[in-house]
Coordinates of C-alpha atoms in Angstrom, one line a residue:
X9 CA 92.4 -10.9 108.0
X10 CA 95.7 -11.6 106.3
X11 CA 96.4 -11.1 102.6
X12 CA 95.6 -14.7 101.7
X13 CA 92.3 -14.7 103.4
X14 CA 91.2 -11.6 101.4
X15 CA 92.2 -13.2 98.2
X16 CA 90.1 -16.3 98.9
X17 CA 87.1 -14.2 99.9
X18 CA 87.2 -12.3 96.6
X19 CA 87.4 -15.5 94.6
X20 CA 84.3 -16.9 96.5
X21 CA 82.3 -13.7 96.0
X22 CA 83.2 -13.7 92.2
X23 CA 82.1 -17.3 91.9
X24 CA 78.8 -16.6 93.5
X25 CA 78.2 -13.6 91.2
X26 CA 79.0 -15.7 88.2
X27 CA 76.6 -18.4 89.2
X28 CA 73.8 -15.8 89.7
X29 CA 74.5 -14.4 86.2
X30 CA 74.2 -17.8 84.6
X31 CA 71.0 -18.6 86.5
X32 CA 69.2 -15.3 85.7
X33 CA 67.6 -16.3 82.4
X34 CA 66.2 -19.4 83.8
X35 CA 64.9 -17.5 86.8
X36 CA 63.3 -14.9 84.6
X37 CA 61.5 -17.6 82.5
X38 CA 60.0 -18.9 85.6
X39 CA 58.3 -15.6 86.3
X40 CA 54.6 -15.8 85.3
X41 CA 53.4 -13.2 82.6
X42 CA 50.2 -12.5 80.7
X43 CA 52.0 -11.4 77.5
X44 CA 52.5 -13.9 74.7
X45 CA 55.7 -13.2 72.7
X46 CA 55.6 -14.0 69.0
X47 CA 58.3 -16.2 67.9
X48 CA 60.5 -14.7 65.2
X49 CA 60.7 -16.9 62.1
X50 CA 63.8 -18.8 61.5
X51 CA 66.0 -16.9 59.1
X52 CA 66.6 -20.1 57.2
X53 CA 62.9 -21.0 56.8
X54 CA 61.1 -19.9 53.6
X55 CA 57.7 -18.2 54.1
X56 CA 54.8 -20.5 53.2
X57 CA 53.2 -19.6 49.8
X58 CA 49.5 -18.9 50.0
X59 CA 47.8 -19.9 46.7
X60 CA 45.7 -17.1 45.3
X61 CA 42.0 -17.7 45.2
X62 CA 40.7 -19.3 41.9
X63 CA 38.6 -16.6 40.2
X64 CA 35.0 -17.6 39.6
X65 CA 34.3 -17.3 35.8
X66 CA 31.6 -14.7 34.9
X67 CA 29.0 -16.3 32.6
X68 CA 28.8 -14.5 29.2
X69 CA 25.2 -13.2 28.8
X70 CA 23.3 -14.5 25.8
X71 CA 22.9 -11.8 23.1
X72 CA 19.4 -10.3 23.1
X73 CA 17.5 -8.1 20.7
X74 CA 17.3 -4.5 21.7
X75 CA 13.9 -3.5 23.1
X76 CA 11.8 -1.6 20.6
X77 CA 11.5 2.1 21.1
X78 CA 8.2 3.7 20.4
X79 CA 8.5 6.8 18.4
X80 CA 6.1 9.1 16.7
X81 CA 6.6 8.8 12.9
X82 CA 7.8 11.9 11.2
X83 CA 5.3 13.3 8.7
X84 CA 6.0 12.1 5.1
X85 CA 8.2 14.4 3.1
X86 CA 5.9 16.7 1.0
X87 CA 6.0 16.0 -2.7
X88 CA 3.5 18.7 -3.5
X89 CA 5.8 21.2 -5.1
X90 CA 4.3 22.0 -8.5
X91 CA 1.3 19.7 -7.8
X92 CA -2.2 21.1 -8.2
X93 CA -4.4 21.1 -5.1
X94 CA -6.9 18.2 -5.5
X95 CA -4.4 15.9 -7.2
X96 CA -4.8 12.5 -5.7
X97 CA -1.4 11.1 -4.7
X98 CA -3.0 7.9 -3.6
X99 CA -3.8 6.4 -0.2
X100 CA -1.3 7.3 2.5
X101 CA -1.2 4.8 5.4
X102 CA -2.2 5.5 8.0
X103 CA -4.6 8.4 7.8
X104 CA -6.0 8.9 4.3
X105 CA -7.4 5.7 2.8
X106 CA -10.9 6.9 2.0
X107 CA -12.7 7.2 -1.3
X108 CA -12.7 10.1 -3.9
X109 CA -16.5 10.5 -4.5
X110 CA -16.3 13.3 -7.0
X111 CA -13.8 14.7 -9.4
X112 CA -13.9 17.6 -11.9
X113 CA -13.1 17.7 -15.6
X114 CA -9.4 18.1 -14.9
X115 CA -9.3 14.9 -12.9
X116 CA -8.9 16.7 -9.6
X117 CA -10.7 15.4 -6.5
X118 CA -13.5 17.6 -5.3
X119 CA -15.3 15.4 -2.8
X120 CA -13.8 12.8 -0.5
X121 CA -15.5 10.3 1.9
X122 CA -13.9 9.7 5.2
X123 CA -13.2 6.2 6.5
X124 CA -12.2 4.9 9.9
X125 CA -8.8 6.1 11.1
X126 CA -8.5 8.9 8.6
X127 CA -6.8 12.0 9.9
X128 CA -7.0 15.7 9.0
X129 CA -3.3 16.1 8.1
X130 CA -3.0 12.9 6.1
X131 CA -5.9 14.0 3.9
X132 CA -4.3 17.4 3.4
X133 CA -1.1 15.7 2.5
X134 CA -2.7 13.2 0.1
X135 CA -4.4 15.9 -1.9
X136 CA -1.7 18.6 -1.6
X137 CA -4.1 21.0 0.1
X138 CA -3.7 24.3 1.8
X139 CA -5.1 23.7 5.3
X140 CA -6.7 27.2 5.4
X141 CA -8.5 26.6 2.1
X142 CA -9.5 23.1 3.2
X143 CA -11.0 24.5 6.4
X144 CA -12.9 27.2 4.6
X145 CA -14.4 24.8 2.1
X146 CA -15.7 22.6 4.9
X147 CA -16.4 25.3 7.5
X148 CA -14.1 23.5 9.9
X149 CA -13.5 24.8 13.4
X150 CA -10.4 22.6 13.7
X151 CA -8.7 19.4 12.7
X152 CA -11.0 17.5 15.1
X153 CA -14.0 17.9 12.8
X154 CA -13.3 14.7 10.9
X155 CA -15.8 11.9 11.3
X156 CA -16.2 8.5 9.6
X157 CA -18.7 8.6 6.7
X158 CA -18.6 12.3 6.2
X159 CA -18.2 13.8 2.8
X160 CA -15.5 16.5 2.6
X161 CA -14.9 19.2 0.0
X162 CA -11.4 18.8 -1.3
X163 CA -11.7 21.9 -3.4
X164 CA -14.0 24.9 -2.9
X165 CA -16.1 23.8 -5.9
X166 CA -17.0 20.6 -4.0
X167 CA -18.5 22.5 -1.0
X168 CA -22.1 22.4 -2.2
X169 CA -21.8 18.8 -3.3
X170 CA -20.3 17.6 0.0
X171 CA -23.0 19.5 1.9
X172 CA -25.7 17.8 -0.1
X173 CA -24.2 14.4 0.3
X174 CA -23.9 14.9 4.0
X175 CA -27.5 16.0 4.1
X176 CA -28.6 13.0 2.1
X177 CA -26.7 10.7 4.5
X178 CA -28.9 12.2 7.3
X179 CA -32.1 11.3 5.4
X180 CA -32.4 14.4 3.3
X181 CA -32.4 12.6 0.0
X182 CA -35.0 13.9 -2.5
X183 CA -37.2 11.6 -4.6
X184 CA -40.1 12.2 -7.0
X185 CA -42.3 12.7 -4.1
X186 CA -40.6 16.1 -3.6
X187 CA -41.5 17.2 -7.2
X188 CA -44.7 19.1 -8.2
X189 CA -44.9 17.0 -11.3
X190 CA -42.9 14.4 -13.3
X191 CA -41.7 15.0 -16.8
X192 CA -41.5 12.2 -19.4
X193 CA -39.8 11.7 -22.7
X194 CA -42.0 9.8 -25.2
X195 CA -39.9 7.6 -27.6
X196 CA -41.4 5.7 -30.5
X197 CA -40.2 2.6 -32.2
X198 CA -37.6 3.1 -35.0
X199 CA -39.0 3.5 -38.4
X200 CA -37.7 1.7 -41.5
X201 CA -35.4 4.7 -42.1
X202 CA -33.9 4.3 -38.7
X203 CA -35.4 7.4 -37.2
X204 CA -37.2 7.6 -33.8
X205 CA -39.8 10.2 -33.0
X206 CA -39.5 11.9 -29.6
X207 CA -41.5 14.3 -27.6
X208 CA -41.7 15.5 -24.0
X209 CA -44.5 16.1 -21.5
X210 CA -44.1 18.1 -18.4
X211 CA -41.3 20.4 -17.4
X212 CA -37.8 19.7 -16.1
X213 CA -36.9 21.2 -12.7
X214 CA -33.4 21.1 -11.3
X215 CA -33.9 20.6 -7.6
X216 CA -30.2 20.8 -6.9
X217 CA -27.5 18.2 -6.3
X218 CA -28.6 14.9 -4.9
X219 CA -26.7 11.8 -3.6
X220 CA -26.7 10.1 -7.0
X221 CA -26.7 13.2 -9.3
X222 CA -23.9 15.6 -8.3
X223 CA -22.6 16.6 -11.7
X224 CA -22.8 19.9 -13.7
X225 CA -25.7 20.8 -15.9
X226 CA -25.7 22.4 -19.3
X227 CA -28.6 24.5 -20.3
X228 CA -30.0 25.3 -23.7
X229 CA -32.5 28.3 -24.0
X230 CA -32.3 28.5 -20.2
X231 CA -33.5 25.0 -19.7
X232 CA -31.5 22.0 -18.3
X233 CA -30.6 19.9 -21.3
X234 CA -27.3 17.9 -20.6
X235 CA -26.0 16.4 -17.4
X236 CA -22.4 15.2 -16.9
X237 CA -22.2 11.9 -15.0
X238 CA -20.1 11.7 -11.8
X239 CA -18.8 8.5 -10.1
X240 CA -21.7 6.8 -8.3
X241 CA -24.4 8.5 -10.3
X242 CA -27.5 6.5 -11.5
X243 CA -30.4 7.2 -13.8
X244 CA -32.7 7.0 -10.8
X245 CA -30.7 9.7 -9.1
X246 CA -30.7 11.9 -12.2
X247 CA -34.5 11.4 -12.5
X248 CA -35.0 12.4 -8.9
X249 CA -32.9 15.5 -9.3
X250 CA -34.6 16.8 -12.4
X251 CA -38.1 15.6 -11.7
X252 CA -38.2 13.4 -14.8
X253 CA -39.0 9.8 -15.3
X254 CA -35.6 8.1 -15.3
X255 CA -36.7 5.1 -17.4
X256 CA -37.8 7.3 -20.3
X257 CA -34.5 9.4 -20.0
X258 CA -32.5 6.1 -20.3
X259 CA -34.5 4.9 -23.2
X260 CA -34.1 8.2 -25.0
X261 CA -30.3 8.2 -24.5
X262 CA -29.9 4.6 -25.6
X263 CA -32.2 5.3 -28.6
X264 CA -33.0 1.7 -29.4
X265 CA -29.4 0.5 -28.9
X266 CA -28.0 -1.9 -26.3
X267 CA -28.3 -1.0 -22.6
X268 CA -25.5 1.3 -21.5
X269 CA -24.0 1.4 -18.0
X270 CA -23.4 5.0 -16.9
X271 CA -19.7 5.9 -16.7
X272 CA -18.2 9.1 -15.2
X273 CA -17.9 11.7 -17.9
X274 CA -20.9 10.5 -19.9
X275 CA -23.3 13.3 -21.1
X276 CA -26.9 12.4 -20.5
X277 CA -29.4 14.4 -22.6
X278 CA -32.3 15.3 -20.3
X279 CA -34.8 16.5 -23.0
X280 CA -35.1 16.2 -26.7
X281 CA -34.1 19.3 -28.8
X282 CA -35.6 18.0 -32.0
X283 CA -38.7 15.9 -33.0
X284 CA -36.7 12.8 -34.0
X285 CA -33.4 11.2 -33.4
X286 CA -31.4 8.5 -35.2
X287 CA -31.7 5.0 -33.8
X288 CA -28.5 3.6 -32.3
X289 CA -29.4 0.0 -32.7

């Protein structure tokens, strides 16, 4: 092959190669494939803005009252410094709302009657007591020995009285039927001079404290002569205690004057100490 033929053959081969290069992309796109190619975003396109989710408003809870908390109340602050045992500081609620049944000459409680819901420690606090002394006065085995209606000795001097009242509550109350004999005070009508003749038959006998005669007794020549009235006392109770006719004792003490209602602290004369007395009316 001459020189010109070689040149023409090279040109033809180059043309064929160029055509194949141009057609390659199209040929490749015609080849099936399972891969999906992601399209790149256009550099000029702005990314789409996604609106943020609208927040759901949280409802504001209605204000509520705090739930009550049950607590054990602290014991009341003691105010007993310098206060005499037996001094009644008044009802303490809850736990000591009973009644003072007896008091002594100093105004100190000696006997207390228990009511519903009373408690041992509240009673101790109300009367400024030493718990050991309180237990001893009532022969307590513990704070559980408190029962509605019981009579308690607040001070040791009330022990006998409280025991008698509790016994009477159980049916141990004494009457004239328990006496060997009944004494009587004879009282005459007042004379023109205003004097009343008096005399006595029978003998007084102190049978001990009863439900309506718990007070102290004064003796003259060794015999019961004067009795000091306590709250709740009656002439009938005094008569039962001393085995004496209560009506004649009342008449003797009123001495022709107006009827007198017994008051705590009154001194009732149980027997005459002279043959005549002055009329009070």
